[in-house]
Amino acid sequence: MSQSQSAQAQHLPVATRQVGRLAQSLMAMTLGLFIVGVVGFSHIDVIHNAAHDVRHSNAFPCH
């Protein structure tokens, strides 16, 4: 492998890590919004009560 090829290979993971970090952040925000919006305000009693109990067990005021 020549020196120019190894230099190019060293720069590729840096860009990949930045894209990966952005994708992970967006997925975490999407999951958080899903949990708050769908699970927390669900009209299905079992799901709503489970979210309610978790909030109380984490000492998070919810009402």
XYZ file of C-alpha atoms in Angstrom:
63
model
C 0.000 0.000 0.000
C 1.403 3.367 -0.933
C 1.672 6.284 1.468
C -1.119 8.290 -0.221
C -3.575 5.390 0.140
C -2.870 5.011 3.854
C -3.333 8.771 4.387
C -6.753 8.623 2.713
C -7.769 5.640 4.814
C -6.941 7.526 8.011
C -9.317 10.387 7.187
C -12.331 8.232 6.307
C -13.220 7.026 9.850
C -13.300 10.608 11.183
C -16.099 11.560 8.771
C -17.856 8.268 9.426
C -17.760 8.858 13.186
C -19.317 12.307 12.794
C -22.147 10.941 10.662
C -22.598 8.049 13.090
C -22.755 10.406 16.065
C -25.366 12.546 14.320
C -27.445 9.492 13.402
C -27.284 8.196 16.989
C -28.331 11.582 18.358
C -31.289 11.791 15.992
C -32.371 8.253 16.850
C -32.128 9.002 20.598
C -34.260 12.144 20.176
C -36.799 10.226 18.101
C -37.007 7.466 20.702
C -37.397 10.035 23.491
C -40.193 11.826 21.672
C -41.887 8.496 20.995
C -41.715 7.501 24.650
C -43.038 10.846 25.899
C -45.641 11.357 23.194
C -46.983 7.867 22.638
C -46.312 5.932 25.815
C -46.674 8.744 28.338
C -49.981 10.003 26.964
C -51.384 6.651 25.862
C -55.040 5.893 26.481
C -54.215 2.208 26.912
C -54.294 1.810 30.685
C -51.528 -0.786 30.967
C -49.031 1.298 28.984
C -49.986 4.560 30.665
C -49.812 3.065 34.165
C -46.407 1.529 33.449
C -45.068 4.914 32.332
C -46.691 6.545 35.362
C -45.101 4.039 37.755
C -41.676 4.561 36.180
C -41.993 8.311 36.622
C -42.820 7.847 40.306
C -39.996 5.342 40.857
C -37.536 7.894 39.430
C -38.932 10.623 41.736
C -40.168 12.594 38.720
C -43.285 14.610 39.527
C -46.058 13.934 37.052
C -49.159 15.327 38.752
